[in-house]
mmCIF file with all atom_site columns, C-alpha atoms in Angstrom:
data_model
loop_
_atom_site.group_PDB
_atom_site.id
_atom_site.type_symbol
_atom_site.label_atom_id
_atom_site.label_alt_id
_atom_site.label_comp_id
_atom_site.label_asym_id
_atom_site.label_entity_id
_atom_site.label_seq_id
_atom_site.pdbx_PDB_ins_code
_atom_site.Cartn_x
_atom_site.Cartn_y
_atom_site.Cartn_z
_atom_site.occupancy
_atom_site.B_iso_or_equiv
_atom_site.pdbx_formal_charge
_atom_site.auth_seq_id
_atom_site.auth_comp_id
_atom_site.auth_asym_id
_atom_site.auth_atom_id
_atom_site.pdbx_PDB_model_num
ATOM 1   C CA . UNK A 1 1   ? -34.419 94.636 106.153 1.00 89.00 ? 1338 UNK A CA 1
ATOM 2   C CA . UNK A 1 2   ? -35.770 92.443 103.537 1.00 94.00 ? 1339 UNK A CA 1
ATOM 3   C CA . UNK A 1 3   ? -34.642 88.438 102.938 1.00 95.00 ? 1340 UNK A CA 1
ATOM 4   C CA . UNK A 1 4   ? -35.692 86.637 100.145 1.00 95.00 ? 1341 UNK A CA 1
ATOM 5   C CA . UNK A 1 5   ? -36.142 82.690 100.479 1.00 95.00 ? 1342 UNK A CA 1
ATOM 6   C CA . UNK A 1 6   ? -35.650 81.029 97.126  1.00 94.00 ? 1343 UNK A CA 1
ATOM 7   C CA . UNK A 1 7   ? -35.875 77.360 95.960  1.00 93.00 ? 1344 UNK A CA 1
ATOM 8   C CA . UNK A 1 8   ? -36.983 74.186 93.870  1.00 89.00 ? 1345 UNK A CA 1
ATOM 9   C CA . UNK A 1 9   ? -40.815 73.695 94.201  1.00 85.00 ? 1346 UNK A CA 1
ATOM 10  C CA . UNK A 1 10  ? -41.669 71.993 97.518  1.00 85.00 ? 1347 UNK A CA 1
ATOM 11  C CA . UNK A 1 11  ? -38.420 72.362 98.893  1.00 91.00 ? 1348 UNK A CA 1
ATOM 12  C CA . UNK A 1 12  ? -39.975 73.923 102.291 1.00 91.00 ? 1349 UNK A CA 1
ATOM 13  C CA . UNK A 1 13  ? -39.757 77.278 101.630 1.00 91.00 ? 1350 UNK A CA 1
ATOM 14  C CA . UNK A 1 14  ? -43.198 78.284 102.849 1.00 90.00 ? 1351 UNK A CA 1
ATOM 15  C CA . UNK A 1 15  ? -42.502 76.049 106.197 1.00 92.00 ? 1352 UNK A CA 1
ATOM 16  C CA . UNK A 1 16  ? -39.670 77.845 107.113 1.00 95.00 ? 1353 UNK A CA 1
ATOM 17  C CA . UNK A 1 17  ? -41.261 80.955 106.380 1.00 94.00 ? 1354 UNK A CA 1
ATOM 18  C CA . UNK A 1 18  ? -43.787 79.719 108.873 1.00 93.00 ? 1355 UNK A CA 1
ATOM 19  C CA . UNK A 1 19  ? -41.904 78.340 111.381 1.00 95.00 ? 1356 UNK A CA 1
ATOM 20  C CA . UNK A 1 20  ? -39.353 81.264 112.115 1.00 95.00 ? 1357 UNK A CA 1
ATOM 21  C CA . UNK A 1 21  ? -41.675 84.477 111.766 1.00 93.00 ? 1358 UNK A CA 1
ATOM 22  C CA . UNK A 1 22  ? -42.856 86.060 114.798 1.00 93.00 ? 1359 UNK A CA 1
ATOM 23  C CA . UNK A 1 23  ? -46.416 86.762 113.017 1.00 87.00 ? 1360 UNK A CA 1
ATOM 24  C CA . UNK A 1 24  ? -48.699 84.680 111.277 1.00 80.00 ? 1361 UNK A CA 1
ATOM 25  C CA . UNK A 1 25  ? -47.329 84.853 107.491 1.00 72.00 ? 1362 UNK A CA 1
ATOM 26  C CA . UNK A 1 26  ? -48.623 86.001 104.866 1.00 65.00 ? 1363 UNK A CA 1
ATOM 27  C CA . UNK A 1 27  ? -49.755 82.610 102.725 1.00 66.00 ? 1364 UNK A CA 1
ATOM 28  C CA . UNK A 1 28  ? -50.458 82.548 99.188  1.00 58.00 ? 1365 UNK A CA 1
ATOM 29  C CA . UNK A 1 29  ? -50.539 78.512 99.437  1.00 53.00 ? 1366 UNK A CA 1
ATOM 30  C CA . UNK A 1 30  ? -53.389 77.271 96.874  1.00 56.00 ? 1367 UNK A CA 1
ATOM 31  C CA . UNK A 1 31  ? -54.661 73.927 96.485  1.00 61.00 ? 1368 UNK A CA 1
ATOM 32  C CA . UNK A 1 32  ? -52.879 72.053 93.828  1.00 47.00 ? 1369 UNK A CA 1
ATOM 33  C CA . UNK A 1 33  ? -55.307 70.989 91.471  1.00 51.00 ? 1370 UNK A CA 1
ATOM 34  C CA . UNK A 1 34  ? -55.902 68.587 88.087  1.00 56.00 ? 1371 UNK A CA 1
ATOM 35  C CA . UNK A 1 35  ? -54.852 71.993 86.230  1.00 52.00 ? 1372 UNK A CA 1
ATOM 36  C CA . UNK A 1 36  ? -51.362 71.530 87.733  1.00 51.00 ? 1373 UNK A CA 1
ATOM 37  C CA . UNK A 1 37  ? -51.140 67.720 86.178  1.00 49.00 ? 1374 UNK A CA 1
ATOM 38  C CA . UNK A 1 38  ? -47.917 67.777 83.708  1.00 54.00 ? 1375 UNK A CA 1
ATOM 39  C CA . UNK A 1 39  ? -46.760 71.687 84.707  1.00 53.00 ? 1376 UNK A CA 1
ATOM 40  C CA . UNK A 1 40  ? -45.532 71.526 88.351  1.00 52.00 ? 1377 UNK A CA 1
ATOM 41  C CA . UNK A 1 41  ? -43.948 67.876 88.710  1.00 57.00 ? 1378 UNK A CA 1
ATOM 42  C CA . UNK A 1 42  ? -44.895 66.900 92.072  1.00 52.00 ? 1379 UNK A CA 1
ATOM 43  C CA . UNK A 1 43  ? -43.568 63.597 91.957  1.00 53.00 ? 1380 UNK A CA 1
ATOM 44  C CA . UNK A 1 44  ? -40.775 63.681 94.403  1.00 52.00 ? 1381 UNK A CA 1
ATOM 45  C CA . UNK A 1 45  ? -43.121 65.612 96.908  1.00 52.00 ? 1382 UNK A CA 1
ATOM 46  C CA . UNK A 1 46  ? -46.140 63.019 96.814  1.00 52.00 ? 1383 UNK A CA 1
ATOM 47  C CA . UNK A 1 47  ? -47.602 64.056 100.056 1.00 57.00 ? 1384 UNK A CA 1
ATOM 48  C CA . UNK A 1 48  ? -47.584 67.670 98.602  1.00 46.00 ? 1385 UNK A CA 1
ATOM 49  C CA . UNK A 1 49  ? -51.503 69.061 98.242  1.00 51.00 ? 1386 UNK A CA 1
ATOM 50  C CA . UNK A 1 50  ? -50.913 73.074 98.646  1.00 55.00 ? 1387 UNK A CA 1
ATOM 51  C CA . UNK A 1 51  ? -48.435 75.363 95.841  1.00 53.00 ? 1388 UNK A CA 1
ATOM 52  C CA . UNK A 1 52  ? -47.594 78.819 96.814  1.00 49.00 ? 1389 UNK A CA 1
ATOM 53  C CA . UNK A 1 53  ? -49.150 80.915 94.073  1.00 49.00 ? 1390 UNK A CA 1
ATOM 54  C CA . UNK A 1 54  ? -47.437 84.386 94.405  1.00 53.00 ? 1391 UNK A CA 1
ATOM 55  C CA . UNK A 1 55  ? -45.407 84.529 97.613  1.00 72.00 ? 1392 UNK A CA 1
ATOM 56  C CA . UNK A 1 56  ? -45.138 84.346 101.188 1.00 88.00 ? 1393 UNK A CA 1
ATOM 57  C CA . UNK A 1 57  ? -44.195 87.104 103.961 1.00 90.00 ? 1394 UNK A CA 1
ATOM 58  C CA . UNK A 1 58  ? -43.266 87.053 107.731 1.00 94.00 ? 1395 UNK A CA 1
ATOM 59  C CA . UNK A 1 59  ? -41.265 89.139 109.726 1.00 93.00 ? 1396 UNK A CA 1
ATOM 60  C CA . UNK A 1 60  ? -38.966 89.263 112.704 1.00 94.00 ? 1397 UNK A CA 1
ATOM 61  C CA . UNK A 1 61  ? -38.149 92.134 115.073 1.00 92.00 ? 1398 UNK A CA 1
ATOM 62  C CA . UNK A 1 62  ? -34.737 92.156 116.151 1.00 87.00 ? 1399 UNK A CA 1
ATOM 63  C CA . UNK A 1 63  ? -34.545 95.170 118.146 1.00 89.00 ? 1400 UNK A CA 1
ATOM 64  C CA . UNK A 1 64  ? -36.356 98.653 118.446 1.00 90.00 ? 1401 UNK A CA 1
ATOM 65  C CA . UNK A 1 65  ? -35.322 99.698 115.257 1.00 89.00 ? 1402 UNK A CA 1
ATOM 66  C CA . UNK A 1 66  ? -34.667 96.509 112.832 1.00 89.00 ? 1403 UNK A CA 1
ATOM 67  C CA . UNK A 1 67  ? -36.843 94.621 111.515 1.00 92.00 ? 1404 UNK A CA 1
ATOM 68  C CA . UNK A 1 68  ? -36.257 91.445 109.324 1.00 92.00 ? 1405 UNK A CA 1
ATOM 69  C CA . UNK A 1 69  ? -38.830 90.929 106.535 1.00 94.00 ? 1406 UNK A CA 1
ATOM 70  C CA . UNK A 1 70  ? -38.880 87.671 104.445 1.00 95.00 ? 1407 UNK A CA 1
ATOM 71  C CA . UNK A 1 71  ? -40.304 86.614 101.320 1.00 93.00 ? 1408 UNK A CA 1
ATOM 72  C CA . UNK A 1 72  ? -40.689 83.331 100.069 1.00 91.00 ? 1409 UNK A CA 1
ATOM 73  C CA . UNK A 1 73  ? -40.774 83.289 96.571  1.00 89.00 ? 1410 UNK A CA 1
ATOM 74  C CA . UNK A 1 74  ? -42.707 80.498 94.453  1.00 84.00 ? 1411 UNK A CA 1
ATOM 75  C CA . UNK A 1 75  ? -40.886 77.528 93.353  1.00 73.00 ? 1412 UNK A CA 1
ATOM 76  C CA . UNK A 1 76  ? -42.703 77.037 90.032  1.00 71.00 ? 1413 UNK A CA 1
ATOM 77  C CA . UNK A 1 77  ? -41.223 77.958 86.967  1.00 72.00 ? 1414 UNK A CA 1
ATOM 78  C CA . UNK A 1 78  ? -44.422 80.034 85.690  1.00 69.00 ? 1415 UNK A CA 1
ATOM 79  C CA . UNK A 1 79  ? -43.451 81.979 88.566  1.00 72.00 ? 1416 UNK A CA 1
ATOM 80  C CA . UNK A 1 80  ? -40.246 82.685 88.673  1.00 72.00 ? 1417 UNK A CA 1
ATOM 81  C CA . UNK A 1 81  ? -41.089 86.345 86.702  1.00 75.00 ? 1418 UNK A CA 1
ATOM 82  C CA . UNK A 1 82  ? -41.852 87.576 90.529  1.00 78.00 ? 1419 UNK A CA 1
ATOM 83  C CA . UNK A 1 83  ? -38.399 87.083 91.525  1.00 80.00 ? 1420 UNK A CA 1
ATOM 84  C CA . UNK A 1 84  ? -36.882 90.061 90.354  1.00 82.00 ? 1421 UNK A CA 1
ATOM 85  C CA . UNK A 1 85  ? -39.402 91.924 92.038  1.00 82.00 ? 1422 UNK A CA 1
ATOM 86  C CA . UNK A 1 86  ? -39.203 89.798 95.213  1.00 83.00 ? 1423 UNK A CA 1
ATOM 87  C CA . UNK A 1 87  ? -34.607 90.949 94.526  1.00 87.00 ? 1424 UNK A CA 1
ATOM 88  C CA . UNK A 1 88  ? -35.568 94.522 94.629  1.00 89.00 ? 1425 UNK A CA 1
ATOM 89  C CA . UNK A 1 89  ? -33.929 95.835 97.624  1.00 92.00 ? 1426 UNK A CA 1
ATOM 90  C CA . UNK A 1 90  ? -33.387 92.680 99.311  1.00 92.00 ? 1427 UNK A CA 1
ATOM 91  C CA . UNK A 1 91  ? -30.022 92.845 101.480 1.00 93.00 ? 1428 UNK A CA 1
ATOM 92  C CA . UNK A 1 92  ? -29.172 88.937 100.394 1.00 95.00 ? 1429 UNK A CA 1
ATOM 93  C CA . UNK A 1 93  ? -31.170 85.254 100.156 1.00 96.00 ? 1430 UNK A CA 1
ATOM 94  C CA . UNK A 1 94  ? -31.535 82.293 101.552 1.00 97.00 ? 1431 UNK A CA 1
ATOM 95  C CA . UNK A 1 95  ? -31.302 78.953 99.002  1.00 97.00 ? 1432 UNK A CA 1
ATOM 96  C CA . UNK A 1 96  ? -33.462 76.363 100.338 1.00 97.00 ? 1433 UNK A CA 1
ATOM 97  C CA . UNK A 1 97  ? -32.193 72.640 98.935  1.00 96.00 ? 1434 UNK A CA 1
ATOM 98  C CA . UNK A 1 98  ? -33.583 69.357 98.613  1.00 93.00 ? 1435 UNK A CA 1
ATOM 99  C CA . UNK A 1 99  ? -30.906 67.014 97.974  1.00 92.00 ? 1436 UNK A CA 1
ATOM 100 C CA . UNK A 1 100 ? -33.334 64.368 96.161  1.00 88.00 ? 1437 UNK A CA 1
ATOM 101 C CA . UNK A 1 101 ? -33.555 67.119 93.470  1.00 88.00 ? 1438 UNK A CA 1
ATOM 102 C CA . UNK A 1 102 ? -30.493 68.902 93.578  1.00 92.00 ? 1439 UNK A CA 1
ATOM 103 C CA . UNK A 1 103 ? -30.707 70.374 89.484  1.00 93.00 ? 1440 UNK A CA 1
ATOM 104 C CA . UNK A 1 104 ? -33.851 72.231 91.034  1.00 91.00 ? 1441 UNK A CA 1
ATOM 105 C CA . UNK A 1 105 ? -31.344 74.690 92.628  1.00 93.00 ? 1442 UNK A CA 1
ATOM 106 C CA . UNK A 1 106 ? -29.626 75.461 89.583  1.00 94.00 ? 1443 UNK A CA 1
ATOM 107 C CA . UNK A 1 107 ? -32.122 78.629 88.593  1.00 91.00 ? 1444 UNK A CA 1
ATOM 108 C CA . UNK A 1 108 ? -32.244 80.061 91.370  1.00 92.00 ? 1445 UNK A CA 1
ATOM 109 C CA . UNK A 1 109 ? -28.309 79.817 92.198  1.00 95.00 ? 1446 UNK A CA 1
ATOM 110 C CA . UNK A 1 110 ? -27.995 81.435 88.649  1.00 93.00 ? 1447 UNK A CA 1
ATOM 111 C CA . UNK A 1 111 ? -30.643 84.522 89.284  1.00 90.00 ? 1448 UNK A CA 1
ATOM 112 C CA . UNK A 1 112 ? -28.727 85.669 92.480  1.00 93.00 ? 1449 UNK A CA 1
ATOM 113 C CA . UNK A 1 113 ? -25.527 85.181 91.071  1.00 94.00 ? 1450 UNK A CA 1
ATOM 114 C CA . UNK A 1 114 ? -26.826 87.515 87.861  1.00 91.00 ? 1451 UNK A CA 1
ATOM 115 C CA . UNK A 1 115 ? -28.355 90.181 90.251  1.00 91.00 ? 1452 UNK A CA 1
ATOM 116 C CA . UNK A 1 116 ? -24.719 89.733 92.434  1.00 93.00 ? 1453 UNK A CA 1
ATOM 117 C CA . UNK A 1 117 ? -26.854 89.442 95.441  1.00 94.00 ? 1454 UNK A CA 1
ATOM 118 C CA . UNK A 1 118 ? -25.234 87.901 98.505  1.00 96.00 ? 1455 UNK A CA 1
ATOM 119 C CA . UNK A 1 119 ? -26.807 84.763 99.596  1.00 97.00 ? 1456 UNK A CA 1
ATOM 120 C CA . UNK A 1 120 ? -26.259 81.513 101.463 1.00 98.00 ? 1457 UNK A CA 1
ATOM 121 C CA . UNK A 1 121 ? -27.229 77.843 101.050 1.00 98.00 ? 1458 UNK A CA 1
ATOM 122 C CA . UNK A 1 122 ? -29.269 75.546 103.269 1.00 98.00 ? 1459 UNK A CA 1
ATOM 123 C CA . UNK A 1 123 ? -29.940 71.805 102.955 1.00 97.00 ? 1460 UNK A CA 1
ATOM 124 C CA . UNK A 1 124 ? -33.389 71.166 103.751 1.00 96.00 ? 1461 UNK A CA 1
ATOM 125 C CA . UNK A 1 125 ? -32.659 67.864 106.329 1.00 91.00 ? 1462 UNK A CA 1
ATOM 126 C CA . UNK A 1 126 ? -36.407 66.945 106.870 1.00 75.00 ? 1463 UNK A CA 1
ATOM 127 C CA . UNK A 1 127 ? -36.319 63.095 107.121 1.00 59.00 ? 1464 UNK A CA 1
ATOM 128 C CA . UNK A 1 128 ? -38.846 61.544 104.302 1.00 53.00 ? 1465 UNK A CA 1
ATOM 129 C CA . UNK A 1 129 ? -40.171 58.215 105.455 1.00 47.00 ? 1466 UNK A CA 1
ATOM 130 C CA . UNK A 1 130 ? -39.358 56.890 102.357 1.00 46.00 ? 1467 UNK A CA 1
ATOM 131 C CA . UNK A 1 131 ? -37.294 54.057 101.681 1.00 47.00 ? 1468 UNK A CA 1
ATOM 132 C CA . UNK A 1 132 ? -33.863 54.913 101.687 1.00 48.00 ? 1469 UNK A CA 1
ATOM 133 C CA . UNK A 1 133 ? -34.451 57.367 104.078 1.00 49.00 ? 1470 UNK A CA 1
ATOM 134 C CA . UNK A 1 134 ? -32.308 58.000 107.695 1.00 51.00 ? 1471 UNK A CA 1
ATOM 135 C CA . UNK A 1 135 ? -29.235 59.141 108.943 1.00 51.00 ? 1472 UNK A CA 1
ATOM 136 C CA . UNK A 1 136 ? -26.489 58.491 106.278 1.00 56.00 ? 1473 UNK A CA 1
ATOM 137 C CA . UNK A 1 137 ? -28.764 58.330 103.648 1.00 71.00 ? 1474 UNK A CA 1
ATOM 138 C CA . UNK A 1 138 ? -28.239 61.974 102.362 1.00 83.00 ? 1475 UNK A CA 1
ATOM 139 C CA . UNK A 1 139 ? -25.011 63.034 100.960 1.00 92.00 ? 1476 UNK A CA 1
ATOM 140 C CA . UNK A 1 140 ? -22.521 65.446 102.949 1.00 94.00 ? 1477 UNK A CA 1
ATOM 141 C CA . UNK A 1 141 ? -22.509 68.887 102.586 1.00 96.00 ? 1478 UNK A CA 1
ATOM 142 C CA . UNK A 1 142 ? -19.061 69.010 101.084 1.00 96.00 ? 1479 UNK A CA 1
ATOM 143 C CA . UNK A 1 143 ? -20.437 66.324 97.885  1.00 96.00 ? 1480 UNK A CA 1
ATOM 144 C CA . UNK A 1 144 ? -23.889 69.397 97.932  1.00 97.00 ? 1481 UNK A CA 1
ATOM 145 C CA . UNK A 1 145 ? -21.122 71.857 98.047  1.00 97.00 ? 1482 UNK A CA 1
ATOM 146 C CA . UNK A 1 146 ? -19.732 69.793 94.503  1.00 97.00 ? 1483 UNK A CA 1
ATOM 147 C CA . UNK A 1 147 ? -22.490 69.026 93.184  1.00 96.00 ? 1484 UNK A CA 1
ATOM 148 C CA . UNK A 1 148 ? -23.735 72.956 92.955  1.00 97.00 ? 1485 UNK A CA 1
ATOM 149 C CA . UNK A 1 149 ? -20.956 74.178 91.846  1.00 96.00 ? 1486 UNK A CA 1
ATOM 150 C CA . UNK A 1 150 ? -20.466 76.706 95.234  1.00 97.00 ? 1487 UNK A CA 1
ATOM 151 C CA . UNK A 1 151 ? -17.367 78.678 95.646  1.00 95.00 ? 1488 UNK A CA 1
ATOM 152 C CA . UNK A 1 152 ? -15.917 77.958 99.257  1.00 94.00 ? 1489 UNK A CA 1
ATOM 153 C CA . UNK A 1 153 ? -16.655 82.163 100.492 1.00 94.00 ? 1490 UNK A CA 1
ATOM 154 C CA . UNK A 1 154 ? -20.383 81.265 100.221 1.00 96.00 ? 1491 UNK A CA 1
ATOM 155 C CA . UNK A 1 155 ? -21.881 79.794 103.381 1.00 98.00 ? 1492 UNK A CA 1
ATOM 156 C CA . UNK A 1 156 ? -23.867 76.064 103.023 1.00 98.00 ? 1493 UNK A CA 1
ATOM 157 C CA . UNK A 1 157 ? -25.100 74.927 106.319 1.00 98.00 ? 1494 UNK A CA 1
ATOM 158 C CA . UNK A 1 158 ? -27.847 71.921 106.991 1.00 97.00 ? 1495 UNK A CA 1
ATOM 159 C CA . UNK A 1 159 ? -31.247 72.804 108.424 1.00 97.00 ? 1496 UNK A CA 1
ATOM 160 C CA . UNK A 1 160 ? -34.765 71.813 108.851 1.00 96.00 ? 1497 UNK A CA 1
ATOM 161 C CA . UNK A 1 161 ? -37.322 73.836 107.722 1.00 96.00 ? 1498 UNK A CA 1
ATOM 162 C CA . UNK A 1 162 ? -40.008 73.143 110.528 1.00 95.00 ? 1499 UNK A CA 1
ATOM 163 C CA . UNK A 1 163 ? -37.519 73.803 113.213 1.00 96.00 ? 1500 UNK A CA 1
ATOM 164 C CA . UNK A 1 164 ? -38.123 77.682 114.306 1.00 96.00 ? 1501 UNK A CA 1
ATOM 165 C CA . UNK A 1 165 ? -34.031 76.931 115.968 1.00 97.00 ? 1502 UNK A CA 1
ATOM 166 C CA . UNK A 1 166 ? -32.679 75.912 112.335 1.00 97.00 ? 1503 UNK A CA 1
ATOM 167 C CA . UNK A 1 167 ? -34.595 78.186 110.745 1.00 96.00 ? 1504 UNK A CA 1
ATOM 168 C CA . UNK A 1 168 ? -33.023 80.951 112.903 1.00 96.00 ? 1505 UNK A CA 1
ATOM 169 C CA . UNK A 1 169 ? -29.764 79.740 112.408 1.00 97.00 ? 1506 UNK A CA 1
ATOM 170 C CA . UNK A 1 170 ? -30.160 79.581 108.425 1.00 97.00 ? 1507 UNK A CA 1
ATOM 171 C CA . UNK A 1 171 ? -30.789 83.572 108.955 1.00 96.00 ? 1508 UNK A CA 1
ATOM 172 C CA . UNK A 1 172 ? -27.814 83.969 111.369 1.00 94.00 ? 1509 UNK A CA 1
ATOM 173 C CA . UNK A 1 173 ? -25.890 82.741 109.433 1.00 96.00 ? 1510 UNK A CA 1
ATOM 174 C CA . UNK A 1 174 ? -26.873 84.941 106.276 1.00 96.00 ? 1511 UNK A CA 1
ATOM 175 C CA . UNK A 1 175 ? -26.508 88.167 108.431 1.00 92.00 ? 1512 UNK A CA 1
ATOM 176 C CA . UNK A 1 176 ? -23.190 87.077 109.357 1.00 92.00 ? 1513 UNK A CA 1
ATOM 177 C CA . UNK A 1 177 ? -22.132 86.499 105.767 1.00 95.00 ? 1514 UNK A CA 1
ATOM 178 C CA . UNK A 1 178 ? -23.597 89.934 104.730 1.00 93.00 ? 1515 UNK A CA 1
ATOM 179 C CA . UNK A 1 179 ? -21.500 91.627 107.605 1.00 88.00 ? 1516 UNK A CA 1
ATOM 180 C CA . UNK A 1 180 ? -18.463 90.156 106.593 1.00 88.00 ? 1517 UNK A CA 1
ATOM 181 C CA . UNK A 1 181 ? -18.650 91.175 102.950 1.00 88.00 ? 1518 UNK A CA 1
ATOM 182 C CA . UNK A 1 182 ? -19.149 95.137 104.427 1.00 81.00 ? 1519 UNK A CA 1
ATOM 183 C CA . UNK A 1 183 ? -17.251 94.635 107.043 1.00 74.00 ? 1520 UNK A CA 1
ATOM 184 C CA . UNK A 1 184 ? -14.530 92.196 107.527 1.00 63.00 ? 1521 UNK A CA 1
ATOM 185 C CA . UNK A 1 185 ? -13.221 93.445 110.885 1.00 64.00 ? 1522 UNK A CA 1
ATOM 186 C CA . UNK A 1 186 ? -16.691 93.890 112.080 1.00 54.00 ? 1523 UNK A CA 1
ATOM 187 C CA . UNK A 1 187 ? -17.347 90.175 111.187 1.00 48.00 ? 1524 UNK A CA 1
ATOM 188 C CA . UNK A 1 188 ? -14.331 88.754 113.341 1.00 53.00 ? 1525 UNK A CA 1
ATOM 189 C CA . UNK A 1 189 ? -14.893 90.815 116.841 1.00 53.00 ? 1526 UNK A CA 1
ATOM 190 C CA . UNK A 1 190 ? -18.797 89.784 116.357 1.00 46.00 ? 1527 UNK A CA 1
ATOM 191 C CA . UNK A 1 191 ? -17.788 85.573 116.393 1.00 47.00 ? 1528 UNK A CA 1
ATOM 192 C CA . UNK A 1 192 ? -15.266 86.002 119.155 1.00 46.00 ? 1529 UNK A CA 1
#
């Protein structure tokens, strides 16, 4: 079963690619060079010094006979041609969001909704050191929820990328919300 992980440039998709696979991923990360200077704007992710260049793979085995393979697709715009490739016969996505650049999520919100493929949203909670930074310093989910423009059926839930726990829980939660759009019933008797 294939899972797509889509998102703003350094929003952590590669990390939680990383931290929840039960392999070593697959890495396409690059060192970001002076050729990068005025195309990728890294200046909200200053401690940033690697790019994924095409994308990046891992996998999960959940039983005997299902297995859960993600991709995380570049963040760059001059990529974003692989992502309909990276859609083919994916069974939904995960959004990956950084709140300090919220308008990054607008593209790839927009792609899923115009290949109608299921997905759900996670806030990216990693704590920048930062001034400004801390508890209370990011806004709720419900003001994310606003902001985005996401109907209430589609699942937003806070994680942190680095954390293989949250990271497992961003997926739950997306296999849940594919259930219950086949299967209502199926959906209830599983969370009781």
């Amino acid at each position: 079963m294939k899972i797509v992980i889509v998102g703003g440039f350094g929003v952590g998709k590669t990390t939680l690619v990383g931290s929840v696979s039960e392999i070593r991923p697959l890495s396409t990360e690059e060192t970001m060079t002076q050729a990068g200077v005025g195309i990728d704007d890294a200046s909200q992710v200053a401690h940033k010094s690697t790019t994924t260049v095409a994308f990046d793979f891992g996998r999960i085995t959940l039983n005997a006979q299902r297995v859960l393979y993600l991709f995380g697709a570049p963040g760059q715009e001059r990529f974003w041609f692989l992502w309909d490739q990276l859609f083919s016969g994916s069974l939904g996505a995960v959004v990956l969001v950084d709140t300090r650049r919220l308008e990054d999520s607008f593209y790839p919100l927009d792609r899923l909704e115009h290949h109608r493929m299921p997905f759900v949203v996670a806030v990216n909670r990693f704590q920048d050191p930062g001034p400004g930074s801390g508890p209370g310093s990011q806004p709720s989910l419900e003001r994310v929820r606003e902001a985005l423009s996401l109907d209430s059926h589609i699942p937003l839930v806070e994680c942190d990328a680095r954390s293989r726990e949250s990271s497992k829980n961003v997926l739950i939660t997306l296999v849940r919300h594919l259930v219950g759009l086949n299967d209502p019933a199926a959906l209830q008797e599983a969370v009781q």
